[in-house]
Amino acid sequence: MTTTPSRTNLPVAQWFDPQEAMVDPYPQYERLREVGPVVYAPAVARVLVTTHEAVKEAEHHPEIFSSYSETNLTMMRAIGARPMLRKDDPEHATERQAINPTLRPRAIKNLWSPKFKETVEKWLDYLIEKGPADADINVDFAAPVASQNLIDLLGFPESVGVEDMSRWSIDFIAGTGNLLDDQEIWRRCDQSREEVDEILDDLLPRLRKQPDGSITSHLLEVGLPEESVRANAKLTISGGMNEPQHMISNMVWALSKHPQQRDLLLDGSAQWNHAFEETVRWQSPIGMIPREVAADTEFFGVHLEQGTNVGLLLASANRDSQAFVDPDTYDIRRAAGGHLGFGSGVHLCAGKLAAKNAIAEHALPRLYERLPNLELDPVRQPKWHGWVFRGLTTLPVTW
Ligand code: HEM
């Protein structure tokens, strides 16, 4: 049973407004941090953990801040079974260890980096053909690149197009967030799940006979039940597309707003890797991750009861002045390494190194090499959306 927290010593942010957070969440995050590290927000019926220190502490105590819930079941409904992200160790660890080898530096260098490179060139050709009057980085470059990379990482066949992967990912994410039980969202989600299952019906027997280096193949190799293989392939679809897509667009937006920093990258006096980490910190694609309190606890002076719904505000932690000097300033020269944009602890993003390679080694450097005069379109305006998952939905550019 999910419990409403007892309010004895828990600060309450009656004013927290998720609609306002959709427009720009950062002013409200600052206010929340001023109230305290642990604050109840009635509008989202969650206890929000707001500071860098408190978020990190919670992430490193999964025995208290559990990823397992019997009440928040939308993700399971969306993808058909419980994936690793909604389990605790030791069950989580078995599934996580299965996919780790394919996302480690050696596999990235030998297997994925050459593919990512090829994909970037193909979609740069497409973007350039679209032309400086119509091009949209998010739609014409970031989305297809993120989508094709995911098709390759999962070992899906060539018959799967970038639009298919993109649609599945959007539908699974919408299902995971479908707290109001919108039937149309479930209809689209079910349709996408059937389409992915059809692909897996062909793929799994083939990979059993002929394993390859893909995520799906590694999930099979360790002997997980087929239900878990399917659930984790679908988890990767929902988590592995949106964020890299947002990161490509967010980086172009951030560098266009800070042309002097872009020039440091272009003349080689700053590193793309650092710009990547700083962008994840400054405009975190995942703003909040859910947890549930597994046992009554005292946390930063506040009593939390078992069953309390918690939101760890990664994006707020990444703007905490106790952790970063001048945190609202975008500065690719800072050491942003301690940010929490990929989470921390046992659920630390499995695709972090793959995303970094795809974006900081290939997508962004090649984009600016081929389009050195790239800038935001002065007429067609960019649009941001979301706070739990936040990114640009359109980023018109010209050159
Ligand atoms: C810049 C891009 C990305 C960002 C910002 C990001 C962020 C995150 C975060 C914050 C988590 C932790 C969620 C939690 O603890 O509740 C996570 C987990 C995960 N991510 Fe990513 N992610 C990115 C790219 C990717 C990619 C490309 C893949 C797949 C190839 C991927 C696969 C996963 C998986 C499988 C998990 C679950 C790990 C576990 O439960 O142990 N992510 N990601």
Short mmCIF file of C-alpha atoms and ligand atoms in Angstrom, two decimals:
data_model
loop_
_atom_site.label_atom_id
_atom_site.label_comp_id
_atom_site.label_asym_id
_atom_site.label_seq_id
_atom_site.Cartn_x
_atom_site.Cartn_y
_atom_site.Cartn_z
CA MET A 1 0.00 0.00 0.00
CA THR A 2 1.29 3.45 -0.87
CA THR A 3 1.01 5.73 2.16
CA THR A 4 0.43 9.45 2.36
CA PRO A 5 3.33 10.65 4.50
CA SER A 6 2.58 11.72 8.06
CA ARG A 7 3.15 15.47 8.15
CA THR A 8 4.66 15.85 11.62
CA ASN A 9 8.02 17.27 10.57
CA LEU A 10 7.83 17.12 6.79
CA PRO A 11 7.89 20.48 4.97
CA VAL A 12 5.05 20.83 2.43
CA ALA A 13 5.34 22.71 -0.88
CA GLN A 14 1.67 23.51 -1.58
CA TRP A 15 2.87 25.84 -4.33
CA PHE A 16 4.72 23.20 -6.40
CA ASP A 17 2.99 23.27 -9.79
CA PRO A 18 3.83 20.53 -12.33
CA GLN A 19 2.32 22.58 -15.18
CA GLU A 20 4.68 25.43 -14.42
CA ALA A 21 7.55 22.91 -14.19
CA MET A 22 6.75 21.86 -17.78
CA VAL A 23 7.67 25.37 -18.95
CA ASP A 24 10.84 25.72 -16.83
CA PRO A 25 11.34 23.55 -13.74
CA TYR A 26 14.52 25.20 -12.45
CA PRO A 27 13.05 28.18 -10.50
CA GLN A 28 10.77 25.80 -8.55
CA TYR A 29 13.66 23.40 -7.92
CA GLU A 30 15.64 26.27 -6.39
CA ARG A 31 12.70 27.13 -4.13
CA LEU A 32 12.34 23.48 -3.11
CA ARG A 33 16.04 23.29 -2.15
CA GLU A 34 15.60 26.42 -0.04
CA VAL A 35 12.75 24.68 1.83
CA GLY A 36 14.90 21.60 2.50
CA PRO A 37 16.41 18.38 1.17
CA VAL A 38 13.12 16.46 1.69
CA VAL A 39 9.81 18.16 0.84
CA TYR A 40 6.26 16.86 0.26
CA ALA A 41 4.57 18.14 -2.93
CA PRO A 42 0.79 17.46 -2.80
CA ALA A 43 0.33 18.24 -6.51
CA VAL A 44 2.34 15.13 -7.42
CA ALA A 45 1.56 13.18 -4.20
CA ARG A 46 5.27 12.55 -3.67
CA VAL A 47 8.01 13.35 -1.23
CA LEU A 48 10.64 15.11 -3.33
CA VAL A 49 14.34 14.74 -2.53
CA THR A 50 15.91 17.98 -3.74
CA THR A 51 19.64 18.33 -2.93
CA HIS A 52 22.72 16.63 -4.38
CA GLU A 53 23.75 15.15 -1.03
CA ALA A 54 20.28 13.77 -0.22
CA VAL A 55 19.62 12.34 -3.73
CA LYS A 56 23.00 10.58 -3.70
CA GLU A 57 22.39 9.23 -0.20
CA ALA A 58 18.98 7.85 -1.25
CA GLU A 59 20.45 6.26 -4.39
CA HIS A 60 23.05 4.47 -2.27
CA HIS A 61 20.45 3.04 0.12
CA PRO A 62 18.21 0.97 -2.14
CA GLU A 63 17.22 -1.15 0.90
CA ILE A 64 15.28 1.97 2.05
CA PHE A 65 14.62 3.76 -1.26
CA SER A 66 13.45 0.79 -3.26
CA SER A 67 12.87 0.55 -7.02
CA TYR A 68 10.35 -2.23 -6.43
CA SER A 69 6.72 -1.22 -5.97
CA GLU A 70 3.49 -3.20 -5.88
CA THR A 71 1.43 -0.06 -6.48
CA ASN A 72 3.20 1.92 -9.22
CA LEU A 73 2.60 -0.58 -11.99
CA THR A 74 2.24 1.50 -15.16
CA MET A 75 5.69 0.52 -16.49
CA MET A 76 4.85 -3.17 -16.08
CA ARG A 77 1.49 -2.64 -17.82
CA ALA A 78 3.26 -0.73 -20.62
CA ILE A 79 5.99 -3.26 -21.40
CA GLY A 80 4.28 -6.43 -20.26
CA ALA A 81 6.47 -7.55 -17.32
CA ARG A 82 8.77 -6.19 -14.62
CA PRO A 83 12.17 -5.05 -16.01
CA MET A 84 15.45 -4.61 -14.05
CA LEU A 85 14.74 -0.91 -13.46
CA ARG A 86 11.80 -1.82 -11.23
CA LYS A 87 13.65 -4.49 -9.21
CA ASP A 88 16.14 -4.38 -6.32
CA ASP A 89 19.25 -6.49 -5.87
CA PRO A 90 19.87 -9.41 -5.99
CA GLU A 91 17.15 -9.88 -8.69
CA HIS A 92 18.11 -6.63 -10.41
CA ALA A 93 21.83 -7.51 -10.42
CA THR A 94 21.32 -10.78 -12.35
CA GLU A 95 19.61 -8.96 -15.20
CA ARG A 96 21.91 -5.94 -15.10
CA GLN A 97 25.07 -8.09 -15.24
CA ALA A 98 23.68 -9.73 -18.36
CA ILE A 99 23.73 -6.51 -20.39
CA ASN A 100 26.87 -4.92 -18.91
CA PRO A 101 29.41 -6.63 -21.25
CA THR A 102 27.86 -5.15 -24.38
CA LEU A 103 27.96 -1.61 -22.99
CA ARG A 104 31.54 -1.62 -21.67
CA PRO A 105 34.41 0.39 -23.26
CA ARG A 106 35.87 -2.49 -25.28
CA ALA A 107 32.55 -3.42 -26.92
CA ILE A 108 31.81 0.22 -27.57
CA LYS A 109 35.17 0.76 -29.25
CA ASN A 110 35.18 -2.40 -31.35
CA LEU A 111 31.54 -3.01 -32.10
CA TRP A 112 29.39 0.08 -31.68
CA SER A 113 31.59 3.08 -32.40
CA PRO A 114 32.07 2.20 -36.12
CA LYS A 115 28.29 1.74 -36.50
CA PHE A 116 27.50 5.00 -34.69
CA LYS A 117 29.93 6.77 -37.02
CA GLU A 118 28.25 5.39 -40.14
CA THR A 119 24.80 6.33 -38.87
CA VAL A 120 25.85 9.91 -38.13
CA GLU A 121 27.15 10.40 -41.71
CA LYS A 122 23.98 8.99 -43.21
CA TRP A 123 21.68 11.29 -41.24
CA LEU A 124 23.96 14.31 -41.73
CA ASP A 125 23.49 13.80 -45.47
CA TYR A 126 19.75 13.80 -44.85
CA LEU A 127 19.86 16.93 -42.67
CA ILE A 128 21.97 18.82 -45.20
CA GLU A 129 19.64 17.80 -48.00
CA LYS A 130 16.70 19.12 -45.97
CA GLY A 131 18.41 22.52 -46.25
CA PRO A 132 18.93 25.58 -44.04
CA ALA A 133 15.36 26.87 -44.50
CA ASP A 134 13.58 23.76 -43.12
CA ALA A 135 16.03 21.71 -41.06
CA ASP A 136 15.14 20.72 -37.50
CA ILE A 137 17.99 19.13 -35.50
CA ASN A 138 15.63 17.25 -33.21
CA VAL A 139 13.45 15.75 -35.93
CA ASP A 140 15.86 15.39 -38.86
CA PHE A 141 19.04 14.35 -37.05
CA ALA A 142 18.79 13.62 -33.29
CA ALA A 143 15.74 11.33 -33.52
CA PRO A 144 16.89 9.11 -36.41
CA VAL A 145 20.46 8.86 -35.04
CA ALA A 146 19.25 7.85 -31.55
CA SER A 147 16.76 5.45 -33.07
CA GLN A 148 19.21 3.69 -35.44
CA ASN A 149 21.81 3.38 -32.65
CA LEU A 150 19.23 1.63 -30.52
CA ILE A 151 18.19 -0.70 -33.35
CA ASP A 152 21.87 -1.71 -33.65
CA LEU A 153 22.48 -2.04 -29.89
CA LEU A 154 19.46 -4.33 -29.57
CA GLY A 155 20.47 -6.38 -32.61
CA PHE A 156 17.10 -5.78 -34.29
CA PRO A 157 16.87 -6.67 -38.02
CA GLU A 158 17.24 -4.22 -40.92
CA SER A 159 13.51 -4.41 -41.58
CA VAL A 160 13.00 -2.23 -38.49
CA GLY A 161 12.99 1.43 -39.52
CA VAL A 162 13.93 4.45 -37.44
CA GLU A 163 10.25 5.51 -37.34
CA ASP A 164 9.27 2.10 -35.88
CA MET A 165 11.78 2.32 -33.05
CA SER A 166 10.86 5.91 -32.38
CA ARG A 167 7.11 5.12 -32.25
CA TRP A 168 7.63 2.15 -29.90
CA SER A 169 9.75 4.23 -27.58
CA ILE A 170 7.23 7.09 -27.47
CA ASP A 171 4.37 4.64 -26.80
CA PHE A 172 6.18 2.80 -23.97
CA ILE A 173 7.13 6.09 -22.31
CA ALA A 174 3.55 7.37 -22.63
CA GLY A 175 2.29 4.10 -21.08
CA THR A 176 4.77 4.34 -18.19
CA GLY A 177 3.47 7.84 -17.47
CA ASN A 178 -0.21 6.91 -17.97
CA LEU A 179 -1.29 7.52 -14.37
CA LEU A 180 -4.76 8.64 -15.50
CA ASP A 181 -5.40 5.35 -17.32
CA ASP A 182 -6.08 6.95 -20.71
CA GLN A 183 -7.39 4.08 -22.86
CA GLU A 184 -6.07 5.52 -26.13
CA ILE A 185 -2.53 5.55 -24.68
CA TRP A 186 -2.94 1.87 -23.66
CA ARG A 187 -4.24 1.00 -27.15
CA ARG A 188 -1.14 2.49 -28.81
CA CYS A 189 1.13 0.92 -26.19
CA ASP A 190 -0.42 -2.54 -26.70
CA GLN A 191 -0.02 -2.20 -30.47
CA SER A 192 3.68 -1.31 -30.09
CA ARG A 193 4.23 -4.16 -27.63
CA GLU A 194 2.73 -6.62 -30.13
CA GLU A 195 4.95 -5.27 -32.91
CA VAL A 196 8.11 -5.62 -30.75
CA ASP A 197 7.05 -9.12 -29.66
CA GLU A 198 6.67 -10.14 -33.30
CA ILE A 199 10.25 -9.02 -33.98
CA LEU A 200 11.45 -10.91 -30.89
CA ASP A 201 9.55 -14.06 -31.96
CA ASP A 202 11.91 -14.27 -34.97
CA LEU A 203 15.00 -12.82 -33.34
CA LEU A 204 15.24 -14.89 -30.13
CA PRO A 205 15.48 -18.35 -31.77
CA ARG A 206 18.03 -16.95 -34.24
CA LEU A 207 20.19 -15.48 -31.44
CA ARG A 208 19.97 -18.74 -29.46
CA LYS A 209 21.62 -20.50 -32.39
CA GLN A 210 23.95 -17.65 -33.38
CA PRO A 211 24.69 -15.23 -30.54
CA ASP A 212 26.02 -11.78 -31.40
CA GLY A 213 27.23 -8.84 -29.28
CA SER A 214 23.81 -7.18 -28.96
CA ILE A 215 21.94 -6.40 -25.75
CA THR A 216 19.21 -8.89 -26.65
CA SER A 217 21.76 -11.63 -27.28
CA HIS A 218 23.51 -11.01 -23.94
CA LEU A 219 20.17 -11.10 -22.10
CA LEU A 220 19.52 -14.54 -23.63
CA GLU A 221 23.00 -15.92 -23.06
CA VAL A 222 22.83 -15.79 -19.26
CA GLY A 223 19.72 -17.94 -19.33
CA LEU A 224 17.14 -15.42 -18.11
CA PRO A 225 13.50 -16.49 -18.52
CA GLU A 226 12.17 -15.32 -21.88
CA GLU A 227 9.71 -13.00 -20.15
CA SER A 228 12.65 -11.10 -18.59
CA VAL A 229 14.54 -10.95 -21.89
CA ARG A 230 11.50 -9.42 -23.55
CA ALA A 231 10.83 -6.99 -20.67
CA ASN A 232 14.41 -5.73 -20.60
CA ALA A 233 14.57 -5.34 -24.40
CA LYS A 234 11.46 -3.18 -24.12
CA LEU A 235 12.91 -1.28 -21.15
CA THR A 236 15.93 -0.47 -23.33
CA ILE A 237 13.59 0.72 -26.09
CA SER A 238 11.80 3.06 -23.69
CA GLY A 239 15.00 4.33 -22.00
CA GLY A 240 17.56 4.27 -24.78
CA MET A 241 16.00 6.55 -27.38
CA ASN A 242 14.47 9.64 -25.77
CA GLU A 243 17.46 10.68 -23.67
CA PRO A 244 20.19 10.43 -26.33
CA GLN A 245 17.84 12.26 -28.72
CA HIS A 246 17.30 15.01 -26.18
CA MET A 247 21.01 15.19 -25.44
CA ILE A 248 21.95 15.81 -29.08
CA SER A 249 19.36 18.61 -29.37
CA ASN A 250 20.12 20.02 -25.90
CA MET A 251 23.83 20.24 -26.73
CA VAL A 252 23.22 22.06 -30.01
CA TRP A 253 20.88 24.47 -28.21
CA ALA A 254 23.29 25.06 -25.29
CA LEU A 255 26.31 25.61 -27.57
CA SER A 256 24.33 27.93 -29.84
CA LYS A 257 23.39 30.01 -26.79
CA HIS A 258 27.06 30.05 -25.71
CA PRO A 259 28.99 30.60 -28.96
CA GLN A 260 32.28 31.35 -27.22
CA GLN A 261 32.20 27.91 -25.62
CA ARG A 262 31.27 26.32 -28.96
CA ASP A 263 34.33 28.04 -30.49
CA LEU A 264 36.58 26.54 -27.80
CA LEU A 265 35.37 23.11 -28.91
CA LEU A 266 35.79 23.90 -32.59
CA ASP A 267 39.38 25.15 -32.20
CA GLY A 268 40.29 22.18 -29.98
CA SER A 269 40.83 24.08 -26.71
CA ALA A 270 37.95 22.31 -24.98
CA GLN A 271 36.79 18.70 -25.06
CA TRP A 272 33.51 17.33 -26.40
CA ASN A 273 33.41 14.81 -23.52
CA HIS A 274 33.36 17.67 -21.01
CA ALA A 275 30.69 19.54 -22.96
CA PHE A 276 28.59 16.35 -22.95
CA GLU A 277 28.84 15.93 -19.15
CA GLU A 278 28.13 19.62 -18.53
CA THR A 279 25.03 19.51 -20.74
CA VAL A 280 23.69 16.44 -18.90
CA ARG A 281 24.22 18.37 -15.66
CA TRP A 282 22.77 21.70 -16.80
CA GLN A 283 19.78 20.40 -18.80
CA SER A 284 19.23 16.90 -17.40
CA PRO A 285 17.07 14.77 -19.75
CA ILE A 286 15.70 12.83 -16.74
CA GLY A 287 14.50 15.27 -14.10
CA MET A 288 13.04 12.85 -11.55
CA ILE A 289 13.24 9.13 -10.84
CA PRO A 290 10.72 7.27 -8.63
CA ARG A 291 11.42 5.26 -5.50
CA GLU A 292 9.27 3.79 -2.71
CA VAL A 293 10.20 3.75 0.98
CA ALA A 294 10.72 0.08 1.94
CA ALA A 295 10.96 0.56 5.74
CA ASP A 296 10.19 3.42 8.15
CA THR A 297 13.22 5.70 8.26
CA GLU A 298 14.63 9.01 9.51
CA PHE A 299 16.11 10.79 6.50
CA PHE A 300 17.74 14.23 6.76
CA GLY A 301 15.73 14.93 9.92
CA VAL A 302 12.41 13.85 8.44
CA HIS A 303 10.39 10.75 9.28
CA LEU A 304 9.35 8.73 6.21
CA GLU A 305 6.90 5.84 6.51
CA GLN A 306 7.10 2.56 4.64
CA GLY A 307 5.17 2.80 1.36
CA THR A 308 5.79 6.53 0.83
CA ASN A 309 6.15 7.51 -2.82
CA VAL A 310 9.40 9.40 -3.38
CA GLY A 311 10.78 11.36 -6.34
CA LEU A 312 14.55 11.84 -6.52
CA LEU A 313 15.02 15.17 -8.32
CA LEU A 314 18.17 14.53 -10.36
CA ALA A 315 17.81 17.82 -12.24
CA SER A 316 17.53 19.79 -8.99
CA ALA A 317 20.55 17.98 -7.48
CA ASN A 318 22.52 18.98 -10.57
CA ARG A 319 21.85 22.68 -9.88
CA ASP A 320 22.72 22.52 -6.16
CA SER A 321 25.22 25.25 -5.17
CA GLN A 322 26.56 22.98 -2.40
CA ALA A 323 27.82 20.64 -5.14
CA PHE A 324 28.63 22.96 -8.06
CA VAL A 325 30.04 26.51 -8.14
CA ASP A 326 27.64 28.90 -9.89
CA PRO A 327 25.36 25.97 -10.80
CA ASP A 328 22.98 27.84 -13.13
CA THR A 329 25.84 28.80 -15.43
CA TYR A 330 26.63 26.56 -18.39
CA ASP A 331 30.41 26.08 -18.41
CA ILE A 332 31.97 23.27 -20.41
CA ARG A 333 35.32 23.87 -18.66
CA ARG A 334 34.01 22.88 -15.24
CA ALA A 335 34.47 19.38 -13.80
CA ALA A 336 30.83 18.34 -14.04
CA GLY A 337 31.74 14.69 -13.42
CA GLY A 338 29.92 14.44 -10.08
CA HIS A 339 26.51 15.20 -11.60
CA LEU A 340 23.62 12.77 -11.11
CA GLY A 341 22.09 13.00 -14.60
CA PHE A 342 22.72 9.28 -15.18
CA GLY A 343 21.62 8.35 -11.67
CA SER A 344 24.05 6.77 -9.19
CA GLY A 345 24.38 3.47 -7.34
CA VAL A 346 23.17 0.13 -8.65
CA HIS A 347 20.79 1.54 -11.27
CA LEU A 348 23.39 3.93 -12.74
CA CYS A 349 22.48 4.21 -16.43
CA ALA A 350 23.57 1.09 -18.32
CA GLY A 351 23.87 3.02 -21.60
CA LYS A 352 25.98 5.92 -20.32
CA LEU A 353 29.21 5.08 -22.17
CA ALA A 354 27.36 4.15 -25.36
CA ALA A 355 25.47 7.46 -25.31
CA LYS A 356 28.66 9.40 -24.62
CA ASN A 357 30.49 7.72 -27.48
CA ALA A 358 27.60 8.18 -29.92
CA ILE A 359 27.13 11.85 -29.07
CA ALA A 360 30.48 13.27 -27.91
CA GLU A 361 32.71 11.24 -30.28
CA HIS A 362 30.51 11.21 -33.35
CA ALA A 363 27.21 13.11 -33.58
CA LEU A 364 28.25 16.55 -32.30
CA PRO A 365 31.83 16.83 -33.62
CA ARG A 366 30.78 15.70 -37.12
CA LEU A 367 27.71 17.93 -37.14
CA TYR A 368 29.91 21.00 -36.55
CA GLU A 369 32.65 19.77 -38.91
CA ARG A 370 30.17 19.49 -41.74
CA LEU A 371 28.12 22.55 -40.79
CA PRO A 372 30.57 25.00 -39.17
CA ASN A 373 28.07 27.87 -39.51
CA LEU A 374 25.25 26.02 -37.79
CA GLU A 375 23.05 28.29 -35.65
CA LEU A 376 19.53 28.46 -34.26
CA ASP A 377 16.96 29.66 -36.79
CA PRO A 378 16.11 33.27 -35.83
CA VAL A 379 12.46 32.88 -36.99
CA ARG A 380 11.35 29.29 -36.27
CA GLN A 381 11.41 28.91 -32.46
CA PRO A 382 12.59 25.92 -30.37
CA LYS A 383 10.12 24.23 -27.99
CA TRP A 384 10.89 22.52 -24.66
CA HIS A 385 8.61 19.98 -23.04
CA GLY A 386 8.35 18.07 -19.75
CA TRP A 387 10.09 18.01 -16.39
CA VAL A 388 10.16 14.31 -15.38
CA PHE A 389 11.56 13.70 -18.86
CA ARG A 390 12.65 17.04 -20.33
CA GLY A 391 13.92 17.95 -23.76
CA LEU A 392 13.43 19.90 -26.95
CA THR A 393 10.61 18.70 -29.19
CA THR A 394 11.68 20.98 -32.01
CA LEU A 395 14.99 22.73 -32.68
CA PRO A 396 14.94 24.57 -36.02
CA VAL A 397 18.44 25.44 -37.26
CA THR A 398 20.01 27.18 -40.20
CA TRP A 399 23.53 27.58 -41.66
C1 HEM B 1 22.25 10.75 -22.41
C2 HEM B 1 21.47 9.72 -22.43
C3 HEM B 1 20.92 8.99 -21.22
C4 HEM B 1 20.56 9.47 -19.98
C5 HEM B 1 20.62 10.92 -19.48
C6 HEM B 1 20.11 8.33 -19.19
C7 HEM B 1 19.70 8.38 -17.87
C8 HEM B 1 19.41 7.28 -17.08
C9 HEM B 1 19.07 7.33 -15.66
C10 HEM B 1 18.96 8.60 -14.82
C11 HEM B 1 18.89 6.05 -15.23
C12 HEM B 1 18.55 5.60 -13.80
C13 HEM B 1 17.06 5.45 -13.59
C14 HEM B 1 16.69 5.02 -12.19
O1 HEM B 1 17.57 4.72 -11.37
O2 HEM B 1 15.49 4.97 -11.86
C15 HEM B 1 19.08 5.18 -16.38
C16 HEM B 1 18.96 3.80 -16.34
C17 HEM B 1 19.07 2.99 -17.47
N1 HEM B 1 19.45 3.38 -18.73
FE1 HEM B 1 19.92 5.27 -19.33
N2 HEM B 1 20.20 7.20 -19.98
C18 HEM B 1 20.69 7.55 -21.21
C19 HEM B 1 20.95 6.70 -22.28
C20 HEM B 1 20.73 5.35 -22.29
C21 HEM B 1 20.95 4.46 -23.42
C22 HEM B 1 21.50 4.89 -24.79
C23 HEM B 1 20.57 3.20 -23.03
C24 HEM B 1 20.59 1.89 -23.79
C25 HEM B 1 21.45 1.52 -24.64
C26 HEM B 1 20.14 3.28 -21.66
C27 HEM B 1 19.71 2.22 -20.90
C28 HEM B 1 19.41 2.27 -19.55
C29 HEM B 1 19.02 1.10 -18.77
C30 HEM B 1 18.87 -0.34 -19.30
C31 HEM B 1 18.80 1.55 -17.46
C32 HEM B 1 18.39 0.70 -16.26
C33 HEM B 1 19.61 0.32 -15.48
C34 HEM B 1 19.31 -0.48 -14.22
O3 HEM B 1 18.15 -0.58 -13.79
O4 HEM B 1 20.28 -1.02 -13.67
N3 HEM B 1 20.24 4.60 -21.24
N4 HEM B 1 19.41 5.95 -17.49
#
